[in-house]
Coordinates of C-alpha atoms in Angstrom, one line a residue:
Chain A
M1 CA 36.8 131.1 116.8
S2 CA 36.7 127.7 114.9
A3 CA 35.5 129.3 111.3
H4 CA 38.2 130.9 110.3
N5 CA 38.6 128.3 107.4
Y6 CA 35.4 129.1 106.3
V7 CA 35.1 129.7 102.7
P8 CA 31.4 130.6 100.8
S9 CA 30.4 128.2 98.2
S10 CA 29.7 130.6 95.7
K11 CA 31.7 132.9 93.9
L12 CA 30.1 136.1 94.7
G13 CA 29.7 134.8 98.4
K14 CA 33.3 134.6 98.3
W15 CA 34.0 138.0 96.5
F16 CA 32.2 139.7 99.4
N17 CA 33.5 137.6 102.1
D18 CA 37.0 138.3 101.2
R19 CA 36.2 142.3 101.2
L20 CA 33.8 142.0 104.5
P21 CA 33.8 138.4 106.5
L22 CA 30.2 138.6 107.6
L23 CA 29.6 135.2 106.1
S24 CA 32.4 133.7 108.1
L25 CA 31.1 135.3 111.4
S26 CA 27.7 133.7 110.4
S27 CA 29.4 130.3 110.0
H28 CA 31.3 130.8 113.3
I29 CA 27.9 131.7 115.2
R30 CA 26.1 128.8 113.3
E31 CA 29.1 126.3 114.3
Y32 CA 29.9 127.6 117.6
P33 CA 30.6 124.3 119.7
T34 CA 28.1 124.4 123.1
P35 CA 28.2 122.4 126.1
K36 CA 25.9 119.8 125.1
N37 CA 24.4 119.6 128.9
L38 CA 23.4 123.1 128.7
N39 CA 20.1 122.8 131.0
Y40 CA 17.0 125.5 130.5
W41 CA 18.9 127.8 132.8
W42 CA 21.1 128.8 130.0
T43 CA 18.2 129.4 127.4
F44 CA 17.8 133.2 129.0
G45 CA 20.5 134.8 126.9
G46 CA 18.4 134.5 124.4
I47 CA 15.3 135.9 126.4
L48 CA 17.4 138.7 127.6
T49 CA 18.3 139.5 123.4
F50 CA 14.8 139.2 122.8
C51 CA 13.5 141.1 125.5
L52 CA 16.2 144.0 124.2
V53 CA 15.2 143.9 120.9
A54 CA 11.7 144.0 121.7
Q55 CA 12.1 147.2 124.1
I56 CA 13.8 149.2 121.1
V57 CA 11.3 148.1 118.9
T58 CA 8.3 149.4 120.9
G59 CA 10.4 152.3 122.8
V60 CA 10.9 154.0 119.2
I61 CA 7.4 153.3 118.3
L62 CA 6.2 154.9 121.4
A63 CA 8.7 157.8 120.7
M64 CA 6.6 158.5 117.3
H65 CA 3.7 159.7 119.8
Y66 CA 5.0 160.7 123.1
V67 CA 5.6 164.4 123.8
A68 CA 8.5 164.9 126.3
Q69 CA 7.4 168.5 127.7
A70 CA 5.7 168.4 131.5
D71 CA 2.7 169.9 130.5
L72 CA 1.7 167.5 127.7
A73 CA 3.8 164.1 128.4
F74 CA 0.8 162.7 130.7
E75 CA -1.9 163.5 128.2
S76 CA 0.3 162.2 125.6
V77 CA 0.3 159.0 127.1
E78 CA -3.4 158.7 127.3
H79 CA -3.4 159.7 123.9
I80 CA -1.6 156.8 123.2
M81 CA -3.5 154.7 125.3
R82 CA -6.8 155.9 123.7
D83 CA -6.5 157.3 120.2
V84 CA -3.4 155.7 118.9
N85 CA -4.1 152.6 116.8
Y86 CA -2.6 149.7 118.9
G87 CA -1.3 152.3 121.0
W88 CA -2.6 150.4 124.2
L89 CA -1.0 147.6 123.1
I90 CA 2.3 148.7 122.2
R91 CA 2.6 150.7 125.6
Y92 CA 2.0 147.7 127.7
F93 CA 4.1 145.7 125.8
H94 CA 6.7 148.3 126.5
A95 CA 5.9 148.7 130.0
N96 CA 5.5 145.4 131.2
G97 CA 8.4 144.2 128.7
S98 CA 10.8 146.3 131.4
S99 CA 9.3 143.9 134.1
M100 CA 10.2 140.6 132.2
F101 CA 13.6 141.9 131.2
F102 CA 14.5 142.2 134.8
L103 CA 13.2 138.8 135.6
A104 CA 15.2 137.3 132.9
V105 CA 18.1 139.3 133.9
Y106 CA 17.9 138.1 137.5
I107 CA 17.4 134.5 136.5
H108 CA 20.2 135.0 134.2
I109 CA 22.4 136.6 137.3
F110 CA 21.5 134.3 139.3
R111 CA 22.1 131.4 137.2
S112 CA 25.5 132.4 136.4
M113 CA 26.4 132.7 140.5
Y114 CA 25.2 129.1 140.8
Y115 CA 27.2 127.6 138.1
G116 CA 29.9 129.6 138.4
S117 CA 29.9 131.2 135.3
H118 CA 31.5 134.5 136.3
K119 CA 34.7 132.8 137.5
S120 CA 38.0 132.7 135.3
P121 CA 38.5 132.6 132.4
R122 CA 34.9 134.3 131.9
E123 CA 35.3 137.4 134.3
V124 CA 35.3 140.0 131.7
I125 CA 31.9 138.7 130.6
W126 CA 30.6 139.2 133.8
I127 CA 32.1 142.6 134.2
I128 CA 30.7 144.0 131.1
G129 CA 27.1 142.1 132.4
M130 CA 27.2 143.9 135.5
I131 CA 27.7 147.2 133.4
I132 CA 24.7 146.1 131.5
Y133 CA 22.5 145.6 134.4
F134 CA 23.2 149.1 136.1
L135 CA 22.7 150.8 132.5
M136 CA 19.4 148.7 132.6
M137 CA 18.4 150.3 135.9
M138 CA 19.3 153.6 135.1
T139 CA 17.1 153.1 132.0
A140 CA 14.3 151.3 133.6
F141 CA 14.4 154.6 135.8
M142 CA 14.4 157.4 133.4
G143 CA 11.8 155.4 131.6
Y144 CA 9.5 155.0 134.3
V145 CA 9.9 159.0 134.7
L146 CA 8.0 159.9 131.2
P147 CA 4.6 159.2 131.7
W148 CA 5.5 162.3 134.3
G149 CA 2.4 160.5 136.7
Q150 CA 2.9 161.1 140.6
M151 CA 4.9 157.9 141.0
S152 CA 7.2 158.9 138.1
F153 CA 7.8 162.6 139.7
W154 CA 8.4 161.3 143.0
A155 CA 10.5 158.6 142.1
A156 CA 12.7 160.8 139.9
T157 CA 12.3 163.2 143.1
V158 CA 13.9 160.4 145.3
I159 CA 16.4 159.0 143.0
T160 CA 18.1 162.1 142.0
N161 CA 18.0 163.5 145.7
L162 CA 20.0 160.5 146.5
F163 CA 23.2 162.8 144.6
S164 CA 22.5 165.4 147.3
A165 CA 24.5 163.2 149.8
V166 CA 27.6 163.7 148.1
P167 CA 29.2 166.1 150.9
F168 CA 29.6 170.1 150.0
V169 CA 29.0 169.5 146.0
G170 CA 25.4 167.8 146.6
E171 CA 23.5 170.8 145.6
S172 CA 25.5 171.7 142.8
I173 CA 24.8 168.7 141.4
T174 CA 21.2 168.2 142.0
N175 CA 20.7 171.4 140.5
W176 CA 22.7 170.1 137.1
L177 CA 20.9 166.8 136.9
W178 CA 17.5 168.7 137.5
G179 CA 18.5 171.6 135.5
G180 CA 16.3 173.8 137.7
F181 CA 16.0 174.0 141.3
A182 CA 13.4 170.8 141.7
V183 CA 12.4 168.0 139.0
G184 CA 10.7 169.9 136.0
N185 CA 10.5 170.3 132.9
P186 CA 14.3 170.3 131.9
T187 CA 14.5 166.9 133.9
L188 CA 12.0 165.4 131.9
T189 CA 13.3 166.0 128.5
R190 CA 17.3 165.3 129.5
F191 CA 15.9 162.0 130.8
Y192 CA 14.2 161.2 127.6
S193 CA 17.0 162.0 125.4
L194 CA 19.1 159.8 128.0
H195 CA 16.8 157.3 128.1
Y196 CA 16.9 156.6 124.4
L197 CA 20.4 156.6 124.3
L198 CA 21.0 154.1 126.8
S199 CA 18.9 151.1 125.1
F200 CA 21.5 151.6 122.3
L201 CA 24.5 151.8 124.6
I202 CA 23.1 148.6 126.5
F203 CA 22.5 146.9 122.3
G204 CA 26.4 147.6 122.0
L205 CA 27.4 145.9 125.4
V206 CA 25.5 143.1 124.5
I207 CA 27.6 142.6 121.3
L208 CA 31.0 142.7 123.6
H209 CA 29.2 140.6 126.1
I210 CA 28.5 137.9 123.2
W211 CA 31.9 138.5 121.6
A212 CA 33.5 137.8 125.0
L213 CA 31.4 134.9 125.7
H214 CA 32.6 133.4 122.3
I215 CA 36.3 133.3 123.1
P216 CA 36.1 130.8 126.0
G217 CA 32.9 129.9 124.9
N218 CA 29.9 128.7 127.2
N219 CA 30.1 127.6 131.1
N220 CA 28.2 124.7 131.8
P221 CA 26.1 122.9 134.7
I222 CA 29.0 121.1 135.7
G223 CA 31.2 123.7 135.3
I224 CA 34.5 122.1 134.0
E225 CA 36.3 123.9 130.8
L226 CA 35.9 121.7 127.7
K227 CA 37.9 121.1 124.8
K228 CA 36.3 122.8 121.8
P229 CA 35.0 121.1 119.4
S230 CA 34.7 117.9 120.9
K231 CA 32.3 114.7 121.8
D232 CA 31.1 117.3 124.8
T233 CA 29.6 119.7 122.3
V234 CA 27.3 120.4 120.1
P235 CA 26.9 122.7 117.1
F236 CA 25.0 126.3 118.0
H237 CA 22.8 125.7 115.1
P238 CA 20.0 123.8 115.3
Y239 CA 20.7 122.4 118.3
I240 CA 20.7 125.4 120.8
V241 CA 18.6 127.5 118.3
I242 CA 15.7 125.0 118.8
K243 CA 16.3 124.7 122.7
D244 CA 16.1 128.8 123.0
L245 CA 13.2 129.3 121.0
F246 CA 11.6 126.8 122.7
A247 CA 12.3 128.4 125.7
L248 CA 11.4 131.5 124.7
L249 CA 8.2 130.6 123.4
I250 CA 7.1 129.6 127.2
F251 CA 8.4 133.3 128.5
L252 CA 5.8 134.5 126.1
I253 CA 3.4 132.9 127.7
L254 CA 3.9 134.6 130.5
F255 CA 4.9 137.7 129.1
A256 CA 1.2 137.7 127.2
F257 CA -0.2 137.1 130.3
F258 CA 0.6 140.3 131.8
V259 CA 0.0 142.3 128.6
F260 CA -3.4 141.1 127.7
Y261 CA -4.3 139.9 131.4
S262 CA -3.3 142.2 134.0
P263 CA -1.2 144.9 132.4
N264 CA -1.4 147.3 135.3
L265 CA -0.4 144.9 137.9
L266 CA 3.1 145.4 138.3
G267 CA 2.4 149.4 138.3
H268 CA 1.2 151.3 140.7
P269 CA -2.3 152.9 140.4
D270 CA -0.6 156.8 141.4
N271 CA 1.3 156.8 138.3
Y272 CA -2.5 157.5 136.7
I273 CA -2.7 160.8 138.6
E274 CA -0.6 163.3 136.9
A275 CA 2.4 165.2 138.4
N276 CA 2.0 167.2 141.4
P277 CA 4.9 169.1 143.2
M278 CA 2.8 170.0 146.2
V279 CA 2.1 166.4 147.2
T280 CA 3.7 163.6 147.5
P281 CA 2.1 160.0 147.4
N282 CA 1.7 158.5 151.0
H283 CA 3.5 155.1 150.1
I284 CA 6.0 155.6 147.5
V285 CA 7.7 152.5 146.4
P286 CA 9.7 152.3 143.4
E287 CA 9.6 149.1 140.8
W288 CA 9.4 146.0 142.1
Y289 CA 13.1 145.3 140.3
L290 CA 15.0 147.6 142.1
L291 CA 13.3 147.0 146.0
P292 CA 16.2 145.4 146.9
F293 CA 18.3 148.1 146.2
Y294 CA 15.6 150.7 148.1
A295 CA 15.6 148.2 151.3
I296 CA 19.0 148.8 151.5
L297 CA 18.9 152.4 150.9
R298 CA 16.6 152.6 153.5
S299 CA 18.3 150.6 156.6
V300 CA 21.0 152.5 157.0
P301 CA 19.8 155.3 159.4
D302 CA 22.4 157.6 157.9
K303 CA 21.7 159.6 154.2
L304 CA 25.4 159.9 152.9
F305 CA 26.0 156.0 154.4
G306 CA 22.2 154.6 153.1
V307 CA 23.6 155.9 149.6
I308 CA 27.1 154.8 149.8
A309 CA 25.8 151.1 151.1
M310 CA 23.1 151.0 148.0
F311 CA 26.0 151.7 145.6
A312 CA 28.2 149.4 147.1
S313 CA 25.8 146.4 146.9
V314 CA 26.0 146.7 143.1
F315 CA 29.6 146.7 143.3
V316 CA 30.2 143.8 145.3
L317 CA 29.0 141.9 142.3
V318 CA 31.1 143.7 139.8
I319 CA 34.0 142.4 142.0
L320 CA 32.1 139.1 142.7
P321 CA 34.9 136.7 140.4
W322 CA 37.5 137.8 142.9
L323 CA 35.3 137.3 146.1
D324 CA 34.7 134.1 145.3
T325 CA 37.9 132.2 145.6
S326 CA 36.7 128.5 144.8
K327 CA 38.6 127.1 142.1
V328 CA 35.5 124.8 141.5
K329 CA 33.0 126.3 139.7
S330 CA 29.6 124.6 139.9
A331 CA 27.6 124.6 142.8
I332 CA 26.8 121.0 142.0
F333 CA 30.4 119.8 143.5
R334 CA 30.3 123.0 146.5
P335 CA 28.1 121.1 149.0
L336 CA 28.5 124.1 151.6
Y337 CA 27.9 126.9 148.8
K338 CA 25.1 125.7 147.8
Q339 CA 23.5 126.1 151.1
F340 CA 24.6 129.9 150.9
Y341 CA 23.3 130.7 147.7
W342 CA 20.2 129.7 148.2
I343 CA 20.1 131.7 151.6
L344 CA 21.4 134.4 149.5
V345 CA 18.2 133.9 147.0
L346 CA 16.1 134.2 150.0
D347 CA 18.0 137.0 151.5
V348 CA 17.5 139.1 148.3
L349 CA 13.6 138.4 147.9
I350 CA 13.4 139.3 151.7
L351 CA 14.9 142.6 150.9
G352 CA 12.7 143.1 148.1
Y353 CA 9.5 142.3 150.0
M354 CA 10.9 145.1 152.7
G355 CA 11.8 147.4 150.4
A356 CA 7.8 147.2 149.6
M357 CA 7.1 147.9 153.1
P358 CA 7.3 151.3 155.2
A359 CA 10.7 151.5 156.7
E360 CA 9.7 150.9 160.4
G361 CA 9.2 148.9 163.6
T362 CA 9.7 145.3 162.7
Y363 CA 10.3 145.7 158.8
L364 CA 12.9 148.1 159.3
L365 CA 15.0 145.5 161.8
I366 CA 14.6 142.8 159.3
A367 CA 15.8 144.8 156.2
R368 CA 18.8 145.5 158.4
V369 CA 19.5 142.1 159.1
A370 CA 19.1 141.5 155.6
T371 CA 21.1 144.0 154.2
T372 CA 24.1 143.1 156.8
Y373 CA 23.9 139.3 155.7
Y374 CA 23.8 140.6 151.9
F375 CA 27.4 141.8 152.7
V376 CA 28.7 139.8 154.9
H377 CA 27.5 136.8 152.5
F378 CA 30.0 138.7 149.7
L379 CA 32.5 140.0 151.6
V380 CA 33.1 137.4 154.5
I381 CA 31.5 134.0 153.6
L382 CA 32.4 133.8 150.0
P383 CA 36.6 134.6 150.5
V384 CA 36.6 132.1 153.8
L385 CA 34.5 129.5 151.9
G386 CA 36.6 128.9 148.8
Y387 CA 39.7 128.0 151.3
K388 CA 37.7 126.2 154.1
E389 CA 35.4 124.0 151.6
K390 CA 35.6 120.4 150.9
T391 CA 34.3 120.1 147.3
L392 CA 33.2 117.0 146.1
P393 CA 35.1 115.4 143.2
V394 CA 34.9 117.4 139.6
P395 CA 34.6 115.3 136.9
L396 CA 36.9 115.4 133.6
N397 CA 34.3 115.6 130.9
I398 CA 30.5 115.7 130.8
T399 CA 30.1 112.1 129.7
E400 CA 32.2 110.7 132.4
P401 CA 29.3 111.1 135.5
V402 CA 27.2 109.1 133.1
L403 CA 29.2 106.5 131.8
G404 CA 30.9 106.5 135.2
G405 CA 35.0 106.1 135.8
S406 CA 34.9 103.6 133.3
P407 CA 37.9 102.8 131.9
N408 CA 36.8 103.9 128.2
P409 CA 40.3 104.3 126.5
D410 CA 39.1 107.6 124.9
M411 CA 38.6 109.0 127.8
V412 CA 42.2 108.3 129.5
K413 CA 43.3 109.7 126.6
K414 CA 41.6 112.9 127.6
K415 CA 42.7 112.9 130.9
E416 CA 46.1 112.9 129.7
L417 CA 45.0 115.6 127.9
Y418 CA 43.3 117.5 130.5
D419 CA 46.4 116.8 133.2
Chain B
M1 CA 75.2 164.8 124.9
S2 CA 73.7 165.8 122.1
D3 CA 71.1 163.1 121.8
Q4 CA 69.6 163.5 125.5
K5 CA 69.2 167.1 124.7
K6 CA 67.3 166.3 121.7
L7 CA 65.2 163.8 123.8
K8 CA 64.7 166.4 126.3
R9 CA 63.4 168.9 123.7
R10 CA 60.9 166.5 122.5
D11 CA 59.7 165.6 126.0
F12 CA 59.2 169.1 126.3
L13 CA 56.9 169.4 123.5
F14 CA 55.0 166.3 124.1
T15 CA 54.0 167.5 127.5
A16 CA 53.3 170.8 126.1
S17 CA 51.1 169.6 123.0
Y18 CA 49.7 167.1 125.8
A19 CA 48.9 170.1 128.5
I20 CA 47.2 172.3 125.2
G21 CA 45.4 169.5 124.4
A22 CA 44.0 168.8 127.7
V23 CA 42.9 172.5 128.0
G24 CA 41.3 172.2 124.4
V25 CA 39.2 169.2 125.6
G26 CA 38.0 170.8 128.6
A27 CA 37.0 173.7 126.5
V28 CA 34.7 171.6 124.4
V29 CA 33.5 169.6 127.1
W30 CA 32.6 172.5 129.9
P31 CA 29.4 173.7 127.3
L32 CA 28.4 170.4 126.8
V33 CA 28.4 169.9 130.9
D34 CA 27.0 173.3 131.7
Q35 CA 24.3 173.2 129.5
M36 CA 22.2 171.0 131.8
N37 CA 22.4 173.6 134.8
P38 CA 19.9 175.7 135.7
D39 CA 18.8 177.9 132.4
K40 CA 18.5 181.8 132.5
S41 CA 14.3 181.8 132.3
V42 CA 14.6 179.0 135.4
K43 CA 16.7 181.6 137.3
A44 CA 14.3 184.6 136.3
S45 CA 11.8 183.0 138.1
A46 CA 13.4 183.8 141.6
S47 CA 11.0 185.2 143.8
I48 CA 7.1 185.4 144.1
E49 CA 4.8 187.7 146.1
V50 CA 2.2 185.7 148.5
D51 CA -1.2 187.2 150.3
V52 CA -1.3 185.8 153.3
S53 CA -4.4 187.8 154.5
S54 CA -6.9 184.9 154.4
I55 CA -4.8 182.4 156.6
E56 CA -6.5 181.2 159.9
L57 CA -4.4 180.8 163.0
G58 CA -2.9 177.4 163.1
K59 CA -3.3 177.0 159.4
S60 CA -0.6 176.7 156.7
I61 CA -0.9 177.3 152.8
T62 CA 1.2 175.8 150.3
V63 CA 2.5 177.8 147.4
L64 CA 5.1 176.8 144.5
W65 CA 8.7 178.7 144.4
R66 CA 11.2 177.7 141.8
G67 CA 9.2 174.5 141.1
K68 CA 9.6 173.6 145.0
P69 CA 6.5 173.8 147.6
V70 CA 6.9 176.7 150.4
F71 CA 4.9 176.3 153.5
I72 CA 3.4 179.4 155.1
K73 CA 2.5 178.4 158.4
R74 CA 0.4 180.7 160.7
R75 CA 1.4 179.3 164.2
T76 CA -0.7 179.2 167.4
Q77 CA 0.5 180.2 170.5
Q78 CA 0.8 176.6 171.8
E79 CA 3.0 175.6 168.7
I80 CA 5.4 178.5 169.2
S81 CA 5.8 177.9 172.9
E82 CA 6.3 174.1 172.1
A83 CA 9.0 174.9 169.4
R84 CA 11.0 177.4 171.7
A85 CA 10.8 175.5 175.0
V86 CA 12.9 173.0 173.1
K87 CA 16.6 172.8 174.2
L88 CA 19.4 173.4 171.3
E89 CA 21.3 169.8 172.6
D90 CA 18.1 167.8 172.2
L91 CA 18.3 168.5 168.2
K92 CA 20.1 167.1 165.6
H93 CA 20.6 169.9 163.4
P94 CA 21.0 172.8 166.3
E95 CA 18.8 176.0 165.2
K96 CA 17.0 178.5 167.9
D97 CA 13.2 178.9 166.9
E98 CA 13.9 182.4 167.0
D99 CA 16.5 182.4 164.0
R100 CA 13.5 180.6 162.2
A101 CA 10.8 182.6 162.4
K102 CA 11.5 185.9 162.7
D103 CA 8.1 187.1 163.5
P104 CA 7.2 183.9 165.7
E105 CA 3.5 183.9 164.4
W106 CA 4.7 183.1 160.9
L107 CA 6.6 180.1 160.0
I108 CA 7.9 180.1 156.2
M109 CA 10.1 177.3 154.8
V110 CA 10.6 175.1 151.8
G111 CA 8.5 172.0 152.0
V112 CA 11.0 169.7 150.8
C113 CA 12.4 167.0 153.1
T114 CA 16.0 167.1 153.6
H115 CA 16.2 163.3 153.4
L116 CA 15.3 162.6 149.2
G117 CA 13.3 165.4 148.6
C118 CA 9.9 164.3 149.4
V119 CA 7.1 167.0 150.6
P120 CA 6.4 166.5 154.4
L121 CA 2.8 166.2 155.3
G122 CA 1.7 168.7 158.0
N123 CA 0.2 168.4 161.7
K124 CA 1.7 165.1 161.5
G125 CA 4.6 163.0 163.3
E126 CA 5.5 162.4 167.2
Y127 CA 5.9 166.1 167.8
N128 CA 3.0 167.6 166.2
G129 CA 5.0 169.5 163.1
W130 CA 5.6 167.5 159.9
F131 CA 6.0 164.0 158.7
C132 CA 7.9 162.7 155.7
P133 CA 5.9 159.8 154.4
C134 CA 8.7 158.7 152.2
H135 CA 11.4 157.4 154.8
G136 CA 9.8 158.8 158.0
S137 CA 11.4 162.1 159.3
H138 CA 9.7 163.5 161.8
Y139 CA 9.9 167.4 162.2
D140 CA 8.5 169.8 164.7
T141 CA 6.4 172.8 165.2
S142 CA 9.5 174.9 163.8
G143 CA 10.2 172.4 161.3
R144 CA 13.7 171.3 163.1
V145 CA 14.6 167.3 162.4
R146 CA 13.6 165.3 165.4
K147 CA 13.7 161.7 164.3
G148 CA 14.7 159.8 161.0
P149 CA 16.8 159.8 158.3
A150 CA 16.6 163.7 157.2
P151 CA 20.4 165.4 158.2
K152 CA 19.1 168.8 158.4
N153 CA 15.9 171.1 159.2
L154 CA 13.4 172.2 156.8
E155 CA 15.3 174.8 154.9
I156 CA 14.0 178.8 155.7
P157 CA 14.1 180.5 152.3
K158 CA 14.9 184.1 152.1
Y159 CA 11.2 186.2 152.4
E160 CA 10.2 189.7 153.9
F161 CA 6.8 191.1 154.7
I162 CA 6.3 193.7 151.9
N163 CA 3.3 194.9 154.2
N164 CA 1.2 193.0 156.4
N165 CA -0.7 191.0 154.3
T166 CA 2.3 190.1 151.6
I167 CA 5.0 188.1 151.8
K168 CA 7.8 188.2 149.2
I169 CA 10.0 184.9 148.9
G170 CA 12.7 184.9 147.3

């Protein structure tokens, strides 16, 4: 927080700022010192903010036309698609928006893991981020149920039935979640209410996420703590703002491709059949962004332990800052971690693919191996690597790798500062 | 001495206040939680009557009861003998076929897979009974789980024959 001494130039501004320091906040954001070596992987925070706002805007509009009632919901979605002016555009934007949101959040999370952004002193940013991610999954799941197609209905059935694995009170919990003895109208109306609520809860947590980020400041590709502000930083505005906007434009090209040219590519055709509690579609799959977790659930032959493994796979991410014991943050200086990192990326992609395939034969075997490796990576490899790995020398500041270990008097001074 | 006494009285007051407060919060929260449980209209639709006179031997129908599908299967002699020949120790959830189908010809059960709630498909799977397409559970001709992640047999609802042609479920 560097903008404490900011004074507005106008008298009115000063009068207002003394009573509510919004202008100080705005000045803080503009001048916020940002590492000058941030690459394009750092632009996904801005992209994610755009995605959230876009989902809220389109969602509020859809809520004006959608009817949350089991007999009318499916029809009202078709009404939005056919009758409402630009309804098709707004719905396709919202539906594909969730996929774009998850694509961006996965890149954002894996970027953090590569450059060690989850490590001290940024653990709280990471944990809030993981809570946001978990809420995103819940929100996306409940939103997927609302069109009340076959996939909606059976996704709701399978996911809520996860809780029936709880010993003794499982059935009471599922009946409570459903408001009946099966998924039905009461389930639809409460999912609608919560879907709406959760998006704003996420919005609140995003503010905390950014607040927590502004305390230590951004991590950077070489993963060292910088003196801020200094020669190693640039002000957020205009440098980062322009870079973020440029990245957002590129991202929007992909977004527009899905919305305008293949709006149903990421969906499932069965969801254009109205929900039927008598018939389960032959092959039910969740949306692509939940597939790795679905694969973990299915790879465990026991119902209760399958559910536990699935929740544990998210929980190990939450405690990642303490599982990754290495003091060096960036994978650039961790030759072994870098390899294990890419194996993990591959492992998660394999899990995702297996989640989309039927749970039998070779697919099941591969899913089991990949599930085991997932947990081994976080619970065995990462803690051990911190002690065993021989890391490369870490530069003292951003300019050092460019200028070499030069006897630049400025740098020698800085070195003393860091020591 | 008097100081200590005062402190004790204050401790008591604090604890009592917290306790009353907790009870009060609980009393307020309970209606907010309980409203999500099945309501009176849902509970009222608890039983249905089904005419089964048109079901041929070896065929089954599916009816909706409490929002769930119920299979009513008229079993062939072969299916009955297959179900009754199974040894109890081969079963994951041991139940005699005699207990599941009082009238051996009629098997009535909730058509919801005990794994994660999908509707199993009839005349499929490795045991000629039901097969759940979602996560691959196999059920035999008595609806007992034989293979796959499902922990239990398909549930038998409460039912009775009102007359030769009508079954009351629930």
